[in-house]
Amino acid sequence: MKKMNEMILEVKDLRKQYGSREVVKGINFSVMAGEIFGLLGPNGAGKTQTISMLTGVVEPSGGTAVIGGYDIRKRMNQVKKINGLVPQDLALYPTLSARTNLNFFGRIYGLRGKALKERVEDVLRVVALTDRADDPVENYSGGMKRRINIAAGLVHHPRLLFLDEPTVGVDPQSRNHIFESVMRLNRERGMSIVYTSHYMEEVELLCHRVAIIDNGEIIALDTVKNLIAMLGGGVIHVGLNQVDEALLARIRALPGVAQASLTTRPAPPPANGGEAADTLTIAPTHPLVKVEARHSQTALINLISFLNEQEIPLVSLEILEPNLENVFLHLTGKKLRE
Amino acid sequence: MDTIRYTLAVAGKELQVMFKDRGALAVLFLLPLLLASLLGTMFQSFGVMGDGEATAVSLDIFLINEDDGPYAAQIVTALETIDALNIERLDSVTEADERIADAQALAAVIIPAGFSQRVDAYEPVQLQVIVDPAQEIAASIVSGILRQVAGEVEVVGEISYGIRAVLAESGALASAPPEMQRAIEAQTLGVIMTQLQEMRQNPVITVRSEELAGAVATEPVNPFGYVVPNFAVMFSFFLVGVISATLLREKEEGSFRRLLAAPLPPAAIIAGKMLAYMLIVVLQVGVLFGVAGAAFDMPLGQSPSGLLLLTLALALAASALGMLLAAVVKTSGQADSLGTIIAFVLAGLGGAIVAFPAGSFMDKVTLFTPHGHALRGFYGLLNDGLGVVDVLPQVGAVAGFAAVFFLAAMWRFKFE
C-alpha cells in the first residue's frame, strides 16, 4: 500500500431515495490513496447503490462525495476519468472478442491508437487472458468472463477502481486469480480500490479497512482487525429453558466472561454449504443468552461447569468465532448471506 | 469534437455487435430481398402491374391436318407463323387425345379431310379443337386464335365462291376453257384481296388515340419499382424492435451502467446507437435497390441525392421510433415482440403491404404514418423521374415523424 496519507474518496452524507424508500441513508466514509476499502453487507444493503452514485450511474438524492479532489455533484465528468467500474453483472458484449470489448471500453475513455493498443495488451496480461483475447467472450468460462469484466474496468488505468461483487458465481481457481490481480494492482500500481462483497472471507483477505453496511447505513467502519476485536474473545450463544436476571448476573461473574445478556434472536440456520462450520447448534429454540467472552475457551469451560453445578439443562450451544461474519451477526442480529 | 468521437465509438461497437448477429442480418437484408424478388417476379409474369412489354408465352398445341387442299395449308401456315404457339404435327386424333390427357399439350387442332373442298364450295365445315379441361384459360386462347385464322381463310373462300358464282351467272366465261376460267378467277381474287388488304391498312373509319397535351409519356411500369420500395420501407421499421431490444438488453446485462460510468455524454450513447441503426437502414435500402436495379431492371430514377435524402429521413424515423419504444417498454423481450407488431401494423396502415386506391379513406390514413410519405417519395423518385426538390415534402414529413418520435423518446427515456 502506498501514499496512504492522501485521500482519494470522501463520502459526505450520501443519500439515495426512490419515492418514499430510502436505500442509502446518509453514509459517510473516506478512502485513502492506495487503500483497498471494503464495503461489506448483505444483498440489498445499499452497496451497489452507493457505488452507482459514486461512479455517476445514478444521481444522489442528497449529500455528495469528493473523488480525486472533484465533487461528484459538480464535476462528475472529471470524476469519471479517475474512476474505473467493474459492475456486478458481466457488462460485456458477448458476441465480440475480449480484445474488441476492451478496445471499445478504452475508446469511451478517450483512448485511441498506440496508447489504446498498449493498454489493452496490458490489461489482458493482468487478467492472464492474452492467449484467448480474440475469442468471443460468449465462449469463455464463467471465471474468464469475470476476469475480462475486470479488465474492461482497468483499461483506462483508473486511480480509483470500484469492484462490485467481482467474484459472484466464480469457481475457486478464478476467484483466487481475481484476488491476486486485485492485490497486484494495489501493490504494484498503487491503485485505490473500493471492493464490495457479501463474502467476509474476501474482505478479510483483501481489505485494509471495511465499512459494514446494512439497510443503507454504515453500522461499523474500521480495519478488519479492529472490527473483529469488537467480538473480544468471541461470542457464545447459550440456549436455556429459563433465564432470569439473577442467572445472567452470575454468568457475567464467571472468569473469561465480559458480558451476558438475553437475546431473543433464534439461532441462525447453517449458511449455504455449511460454510460457517465453526458453529455448533444443538437446538435453535428456547431463551438464548449471548455471552461475550474475554477469552472464549476459558469462558466456555467455566460456563459449562457452572451450568452443570447448578443442574441447569443446556438446550443449545453456539460458539461464534471472532470473524467479520460474526461481527455482522453481532451488530445486526442477521447473517450476512441471509 | 469529443462527443463526435464518442458517438462514432458507440456506433462502431453497435455495428460490430449487429454484424455478428446472423439471424438479425437475415431478417433485415435477405428476407426483404427474397420477398421483393418473389413478388416482383410474380407481378411481372402475370402482368399485374400493366407491363407494356410482350410477355414470353408459349402454348403447346398439336395439329392434325387430314386435308391436303389449299385452305388447310393456309391455316397451317397461319398457325405456324404465330410465335406464341408451339406446334407439333401429329397424324392421328387418337394420339392427340391421349397426349392431351397426359397434359403434354393444351389443345389439338384438327383440320378434317375435305376441308378445302367444302370451303371452296361454300359449304359449312368445322375445325375441331380438343382441349385440356384443366387448362381452360389457355385452351380458350387457342380457340380464339383458331377462330381468327379460320376467319381469314373463310373470307378468301367466300370471295372465291362469289367470283365463281358471278362469272357463272353472267355466262361471260361459259365458252372459255377451264384453265382460263380458273386463271381469271384467281386473278380477280388477287385483285380483290389486294384491295381488301389496302382497305384494312387504310380504313375509312379510324380510331385515333393521342396523349393528353402536356402529359409526360411514361415508360412501361416495372413492378419492382413498387414492390421493392414497399419492402424497403417495411423492413427498415423492423429495426424498431431490434434497436429497443438491444438498448434494453444493455440495461439488463449491465453494460449500459458501464457506459454511464464512462466520461462520454449520455447524448453520445443515444446518438451513437441511432447512427449505427441509421447506417444499417441506409445499407438495407441500398442493397435492396441495388440488387433490384441490377437483377430486375428496377428503375433507379434520376435523383440519387433524392433517394439518399429520403432514405436518411426514413432511417432517422425508424431509429427514433426504436428509441421511443425502448423508452416506454420495460424489458428487451417486450421490445422484441412489440417492435415486430409495430412494424407490421405501420406497414399495413402505411400502404407497404397492400396498396390502397388513390383518394380512398385508407389512402388518406397512410399519410398518418412515415411509411405513406416515404413510399410516395420513393415511387416518385423511382418510377416518375422526380428530383430531389420534388420529394422534399415527403422528406420533410418523414423527418417530422422522426422528430416527434425522438422528442417523445427523450422525454420518457430513463438513463438510470
PDB file of N, CA and C in Angstrom, chain A residues 16 48 52 55-59 77 80-81 85-87 89-91 93 95-96 100 104-105 107-110 112 149 152-153, chain B residues 5-6 9-11 13-14 16-17 20-21 250-266 273 415-416:
ATOM      1  N   LYS A  16     -29.665   8.155  -1.163  1.00  0.00           N
ATOM      2  CA  LYS A  16     -30.428   7.835  -2.381  1.00  0.00           C
ATOM      3  C   LYS A  16     -31.824   7.397  -1.966  1.00  0.00           C
ATOM      4  N   THR A  48     -24.368  -1.491  -3.907  1.00  0.00           N
ATOM      5  CA  THR A  48     -24.360  -1.173  -5.335  1.00  0.00           C
ATOM      6  C   THR A  48     -24.892   0.235  -5.590  1.00  0.00           C
ATOM      7  N   SER A  52     -23.000   3.108  -7.459  1.00  0.00           N
ATOM      8  CA  SER A  52     -23.641   3.730  -8.632  1.00  0.00           C
ATOM      9  C   SER A  52     -23.618   5.251  -8.511  1.00  0.00           C
ATOM     10  N   THR A  55     -20.016   6.561  -9.083  1.00  0.00           N
ATOM     11  CA  THR A  55     -19.490   6.424 -10.449  1.00  0.00           C
ATOM     12  C   THR A  55     -20.334   7.161 -11.483  1.00  0.00           C
ATOM     13  N   GLY A  56     -21.365   7.851 -11.040  1.00  0.00           N
ATOM     14  CA  GLY A  56     -22.151   8.661 -11.994  1.00  0.00           C
ATOM     15  C   GLY A  56     -23.229   7.885 -12.710  1.00  0.00           C
ATOM     16  N   VAL A  57     -23.496   6.670 -12.271  1.00  0.00           N
ATOM     17  CA  VAL A  57     -24.556   5.886 -12.922  1.00  0.00           C
ATOM     18  C   VAL A  57     -25.926   6.381 -12.478  1.00  0.00           C
ATOM     19  N   VAL A  58     -26.045   6.736 -11.197  1.00  0.00           N
ATOM     20  CA  VAL A  58     -27.298   7.338 -10.713  1.00  0.00           C
ATOM     21  C   VAL A  58     -26.969   8.634  -9.962  1.00  0.00           C
ATOM     22  N   GLU A  59     -27.952   9.516  -9.962  1.00  0.00           N
ATOM     23  CA  GLU A  59     -27.810  10.800  -9.265  1.00  0.00           C
ATOM     24  C   GLU A  59     -28.077  10.606  -7.780  1.00  0.00           C
ATOM     25  N   ASN A  77     -17.839  14.651 -14.667  1.00  0.00           N
ATOM     26  CA  ASN A  77     -17.098  14.258 -15.859  1.00  0.00           C
ATOM     27  C   ASN A  77     -15.607  14.062 -15.559  1.00  0.00           C
ATOM     28  N   LYS A  80     -15.300  10.808 -13.514  1.00  0.00           N
ATOM     29  CA  LYS A  80     -15.418   9.582 -14.324  1.00  0.00           C
ATOM     30  C   LYS A  80     -14.072   9.172 -14.924  1.00  0.00           C
ATOM     31  N   LYS A  81     -13.211  10.150 -15.160  1.00  0.00           N
ATOM     32  CA  LYS A  81     -11.893   9.821 -15.725  1.00  0.00           C
ATOM     33  C   LYS A  81     -10.989   9.184 -14.665  1.00  0.00           C
ATOM     34  N   LEU A  85     -14.997   1.237 -13.165  1.00  0.00           N
ATOM     35  CA  LEU A  85     -16.120   0.488 -12.581  1.00  0.00           C
ATOM     36  C   LEU A  85     -16.126  -0.939 -13.124  1.00  0.00           C
ATOM     37  N   VAL A  86     -16.177  -1.877 -12.206  1.00  0.00           N
ATOM     38  CA  VAL A  86     -16.398  -3.275 -12.596  1.00  0.00           C
ATOM     39  C   VAL A  86     -17.743  -3.669 -11.996  1.00  0.00           C
ATOM     40  N   PRO A  87     -18.799  -3.621 -12.802  1.00  0.00           N
ATOM     41  CA  PRO A  87     -20.126  -3.895 -12.249  1.00  0.00           C
ATOM     42  C   PRO A  87     -20.277  -5.358 -11.852  1.00  0.00           C
ATOM     43  N   ASP A  89     -22.704  -7.248 -12.741  1.00  0.00           N
ATOM     44  CA  ASP A  89     -23.097  -8.028 -13.923  1.00  0.00           C
ATOM     45  C   ASP A  89     -21.912  -8.128 -14.876  1.00  0.00           C
ATOM     46  N   LEU A  90     -21.994  -9.128 -15.759  1.00  0.00           N
ATOM     47  CA  LEU A  90     -20.964  -9.244 -16.788  1.00  0.00           C
ATOM     48  C   LEU A  90     -21.286  -8.221 -17.867  1.00  0.00           C
ATOM     49  N   ALA A  91     -20.776  -7.024 -17.671  1.00  0.00           N
ATOM     50  CA  ALA A  91     -21.126  -5.905 -18.550  1.00  0.00           C
ATOM     51  C   ALA A  91     -20.231  -5.909 -19.775  1.00  0.00           C
ATOM     52  N   TYR A  93     -19.966  -7.330 -24.190  1.00  0.00           N
ATOM     53  CA  TYR A  93     -20.718  -7.694 -25.395  1.00  0.00           C
ATOM     54  C   TYR A  93     -20.296  -9.112 -25.775  1.00  0.00           C
ATOM     55  N   THR A  95     -20.882 -11.401 -27.970  1.00  0.00           N
ATOM     56  CA  THR A  95     -20.562 -11.917 -29.309  1.00  0.00           C
ATOM     57  C   THR A  95     -19.236 -11.358 -29.823  1.00  0.00           C
ATOM     58  N   LEU A  96     -18.752 -10.315 -29.169  1.00  0.00           N
ATOM     59  CA  LEU A  96     -17.479  -9.727 -29.596  1.00  0.00           C
ATOM     60  C   LEU A  96     -16.324 -10.382 -28.831  1.00  0.00           C
ATOM     61  N   THR A 100     -11.883  -6.872 -28.725  1.00  0.00           N
ATOM     62  CA  THR A 100     -12.806  -5.858 -29.276  1.00  0.00           C
ATOM     63  C   THR A 100     -13.552  -5.162 -28.151  1.00  0.00           C
ATOM     64  N   PHE A 104     -13.221  -1.155 -27.256  1.00  0.00           N
ATOM     65  CA  PHE A 104     -14.378  -0.249 -27.156  1.00  0.00           C
ATOM     66  C   PHE A 104     -14.377   0.483 -25.816  1.00  0.00           C
ATOM     67  N   PHE A 105     -14.162  -0.264 -24.727  1.00  0.00           N
ATOM     68  CA  PHE A 105     -14.212   0.394 -23.406  1.00  0.00           C
ATOM     69  C   PHE A 105     -13.046   1.382 -23.245  1.00  0.00           C
ATOM     70  N   ARG A 107     -11.891   3.153 -25.839  1.00  0.00           N
ATOM     71  CA  ARG A 107     -12.278   4.315 -26.674  1.00  0.00           C
ATOM     72  C   ARG A 107     -13.231   5.235 -25.940  1.00  0.00           C
ATOM     73  N   ILE A 108     -14.157   4.660 -25.160  1.00  0.00           N
ATOM     74  CA  ILE A 108     -15.111   5.542 -24.488  1.00  0.00           C
ATOM     75  C   ILE A 108     -14.473   6.270 -23.296  1.00  0.00           C
ATOM     76  N   TYR A 109     -13.203   5.944 -23.030  1.00  0.00           N
ATOM     77  CA  TYR A 109     -12.446   6.749 -22.058  1.00  0.00           C
ATOM     78  C   TYR A 109     -11.439   7.634 -22.789  1.00  0.00           C
ATOM     79  N   GLY A 110     -11.637   7.771 -24.089  1.00  0.00           N
ATOM     80  CA  GLY A 110     -10.813   8.705 -24.860  1.00  0.00           C
ATOM     81  C   GLY A 110      -9.500   8.132 -25.352  1.00  0.00           C
ATOM     82  N   ARG A 112      -7.026   6.018 -27.816  1.00  0.00           N
ATOM     83  CA  ARG A 112      -7.018   5.582 -29.197  1.00  0.00           C
ATOM     84  C   ARG A 112      -5.583   5.316 -29.651  1.00  0.00           C
ATOM     85  N   ASN A 149     -14.306  -8.944 -17.433  1.00  0.00           N
ATOM     86  CA  ASN A 149     -15.159  -7.885 -16.874  1.00  0.00           C
ATOM     87  C   ASN A 149     -14.307  -6.922 -16.041  1.00  0.00           C
ATOM     88  N   ALA A 152     -12.015  -4.801 -18.356  1.00  0.00           N
ATOM     89  CA  ALA A 152     -12.717  -3.688 -19.018  1.00  0.00           C
ATOM     90  C   ALA A 152     -12.791  -2.454 -18.120  1.00  0.00           C
ATOM     91  N   GLY A 153     -12.746  -2.669 -16.807  1.00  0.00           N
ATOM     92  CA  GLY A 153     -12.759  -1.528 -15.883  1.00  0.00           C
ATOM     93  C   GLY A 153     -11.376  -0.955 -15.642  1.00  0.00           C
TER      94      GLY A 153
ATOM     95  N   ARG B   5     -16.410  11.874 -31.433  1.00  0.00           N
ATOM     96  CA  ARG B   5     -15.554  10.665 -31.324  1.00  0.00           C
ATOM     97  C   ARG B   5     -16.245   9.577 -30.493  1.00  0.00           C
ATOM     98  N   TYR B   6     -16.855  10.005 -29.390  1.00  0.00           N
ATOM     99  CA  TYR B   6     -17.556   9.038 -28.541  1.00  0.00           C
ATOM    100  C   TYR B   6     -18.746   8.434 -29.301  1.00  0.00           C
ATOM    101  N   ALA B   9     -17.534   5.939 -31.645  1.00  0.00           N
ATOM    102  CA  ALA B   9     -17.100   4.715 -30.933  1.00  0.00           C
ATOM    103  C   ALA B   9     -18.311   3.844 -30.604  1.00  0.00           C
ATOM    104  N   VAL B  10     -19.383   4.477 -30.102  1.00  0.00           N
ATOM    105  CA  VAL B  10     -20.596   3.713 -29.760  1.00  0.00           C
ATOM    106  C   VAL B  10     -21.210   3.126 -31.032  1.00  0.00           C
ATOM    107  N   ALA B  11     -21.268   3.941 -32.086  1.00  0.00           N
ATOM    108  CA  ALA B  11     -21.856   3.458 -33.347  1.00  0.00           C
ATOM    109  C   ALA B  11     -21.056   2.279 -33.897  1.00  0.00           C
ATOM    110  N   LYS B  13     -19.239   0.133 -32.261  1.00  0.00           N
ATOM    111  CA  LYS B  13     -19.498  -1.061 -31.439  1.00  0.00           C
ATOM    112  C   LYS B  13     -20.864  -1.666 -31.791  1.00  0.00           C
ATOM    113  N   GLU B  14     -21.872  -0.807 -31.943  1.00  0.00           N
ATOM    114  CA  GLU B  14     -23.221  -1.301 -32.290  1.00  0.00           C
ATOM    115  C   GLU B  14     -23.172  -2.081 -33.607  1.00  0.00           C
ATOM    116  N   GLN B  16     -20.593  -3.551 -34.952  1.00  0.00           N
ATOM    117  CA  GLN B  16     -19.868  -4.821 -34.768  1.00  0.00           C
ATOM    118  C   GLN B  16     -20.776  -5.870 -34.143  1.00  0.00           C
ATOM    119  N   VAL B  17     -21.542  -5.441 -33.138  1.00  0.00           N
ATOM    120  CA  VAL B  17     -22.464  -6.383 -32.482  1.00  0.00           C
ATOM    121  C   VAL B  17     -23.519  -6.841 -33.484  1.00  0.00           C
ATOM    122  N   LYS B  20     -22.492  -9.384 -36.060  1.00  0.00           N
ATOM    123  CA  LYS B  20     -22.237 -10.724 -35.526  1.00  0.00           C
ATOM    124  C   LYS B  20     -23.548 -11.516 -35.401  1.00  0.00           C
ATOM    125  N   ASP B  21     -24.660 -10.799 -35.506  1.00  0.00           N
ATOM    126  CA  ASP B  21     -25.966 -11.431 -35.315  1.00  0.00           C
ATOM    127  C   ASP B  21     -26.522 -11.844 -36.672  1.00  0.00           C
ATOM    128  N   GLU B 250     -28.863  -4.058 -22.990  1.00  0.00           N
ATOM    129  CA  GLU B 250     -27.666  -3.447 -22.380  1.00  0.00           C
ATOM    130  C   GLU B 250     -27.956  -3.024 -20.948  1.00  0.00           C
ATOM    131  N   LYS B 251     -29.168  -2.516 -20.742  1.00  0.00           N
ATOM    132  CA  LYS B 251     -29.538  -2.121 -19.379  1.00  0.00           C
ATOM    133  C   LYS B 251     -29.650  -3.352 -18.489  1.00  0.00           C
ATOM    134  N   GLU B 252     -30.292  -4.397 -19.050  1.00  0.00           N
ATOM    135  CA  GLU B 252     -30.496  -5.616 -18.258  1.00  0.00           C
ATOM    136  C   GLU B 252     -29.176  -6.304 -17.931  1.00  0.00           C
ATOM    137  N   GLU B 253     -28.240  -6.294 -18.879  1.00  0.00           N
ATOM    138  CA  GLU B 253     -26.995  -7.047 -18.692  1.00  0.00           C
ATOM    139  C   GLU B 253     -25.897  -6.212 -18.036  1.00  0.00           C
ATOM    140  N   GLY B 254     -26.135  -4.936 -17.860  1.00  0.00           N
ATOM    141  CA  GLY B 254     -25.193  -4.122 -17.083  1.00  0.00           C
ATOM    142  C   GLY B 254     -24.220  -3.290 -17.888  1.00  0.00           C
ATOM    143  N   SER B 255     -24.106  -3.568 -19.202  1.00  0.00           N
ATOM    144  CA  SER B 255     -23.119  -2.798 -19.972  1.00  0.00           C
ATOM    145  C   SER B 255     -23.522  -1.325 -20.086  1.00  0.00           C
ATOM    146  N   PHE B 256     -24.822  -1.055 -19.958  1.00  0.00           N
ATOM    147  CA  PHE B 256     -25.277   0.341 -20.005  1.00  0.00           C
ATOM    148  C   PHE B 256     -24.735   1.114 -18.795  1.00  0.00           C
ATOM    149  N   ARG B 257     -24.628   0.437 -17.642  1.00  0.00           N
ATOM    150  CA  ARG B 257     -24.059   1.067 -16.442  1.00  0.00           C
ATOM    151  C   ARG B 257     -22.630   1.486 -16.717  1.00  0.00           C
ATOM    152  N   ARG B 258     -21.933   0.599 -17.428  1.00  0.00           N
ATOM    153  CA  ARG B 258     -20.538   0.892 -17.730  1.00  0.00           C
ATOM    154  C   ARG B 258     -20.434   2.106 -18.654  1.00  0.00           C
ATOM    155  N   LEU B 259     -21.374   2.207 -19.600  1.00  0.00           N
ATOM    156  CA  LEU B 259     -21.376   3.378 -20.490  1.00  0.00           C
ATOM    157  C   LEU B 259     -21.647   4.646 -19.689  1.00  0.00           C
ATOM    158  N   LEU B 260     -22.593   4.541 -18.748  1.00  0.00           N
ATOM    159  CA  LEU B 260     -22.937   5.732 -17.953  1.00  0.00           C
ATOM    160  C   LEU B 260     -21.792   6.144 -17.031  1.00  0.00           C
ATOM    161  N   ALA B 261     -20.983   5.158 -16.624  1.00  0.00           N
ATOM    162  CA  ALA B 261     -19.876   5.466 -15.724  1.00  0.00           C
ATOM    163  C   ALA B 261     -18.673   6.041 -16.469  1.00  0.00           C
ATOM    164  N   ALA B 262     -18.702   5.936 -17.796  1.00  0.00           N
ATOM    165  CA  ALA B 262     -17.586   6.457 -18.595  1.00  0.00           C
ATOM    166  C   ALA B 262     -17.805   7.943 -18.885  1.00  0.00           C
ATOM    167  N   PRO B 263     -16.717   8.647 -19.192  1.00  0.00           N
ATOM    168  CA  PRO B 263     -16.859  10.097 -19.368  1.00  0.00           C
ATOM    169  C   PRO B 263     -17.388  10.486 -20.749  1.00  0.00           C
ATOM    170  N   LEU B 264     -18.358   9.775 -21.242  1.00  0.00           N
ATOM    171  CA  LEU B 264     -18.959  10.185 -22.512  1.00  0.00           C
ATOM    172  C   LEU B 264     -20.365  10.720 -22.215  1.00  0.00           C
ATOM    173  N   PRO B 265     -20.766  11.786 -22.907  1.00  0.00           N
ATOM    174  CA  PRO B 265     -22.077  12.354 -22.595  1.00  0.00           C
ATOM    175  C   PRO B 265     -23.188  11.365 -22.941  1.00  0.00           C
ATOM    176  N   PRO B 266     -24.268  11.321 -22.156  1.00  0.00           N
ATOM    177  CA  PRO B 266     -25.376  10.413 -22.478  1.00  0.00           C
ATOM    178  C   PRO B 266     -25.883  10.618 -23.904  1.00  0.00           C
ATOM    179  N   LYS B 273     -25.924   5.026 -30.969  1.00  0.00           N
ATOM    180  CA  LYS B 273     -26.820   3.913 -31.278  1.00  0.00           C
ATOM    181  C   LYS B 273     -27.683   4.260 -32.492  1.00  0.00           C
ATOM    182  N   PHE B 415     -32.202   7.206 -18.103  1.00  0.00           N
ATOM    183  CA  PHE B 415     -30.812   6.750 -18.229  1.00  0.00           C
ATOM    184  C   PHE B 415     -30.397   5.892 -17.034  1.00  0.00           C
ATOM    185  N   GLU B 416     -30.980   6.142 -15.871  1.00  0.00           N
ATOM    186  CA  GLU B 416     -30.577   5.409 -14.666  1.00  0.00           C
ATOM    187  C   GLU B 416     -31.057   3.972 -14.717  1.00  0.00           C
TER     188      GLU B 416
END
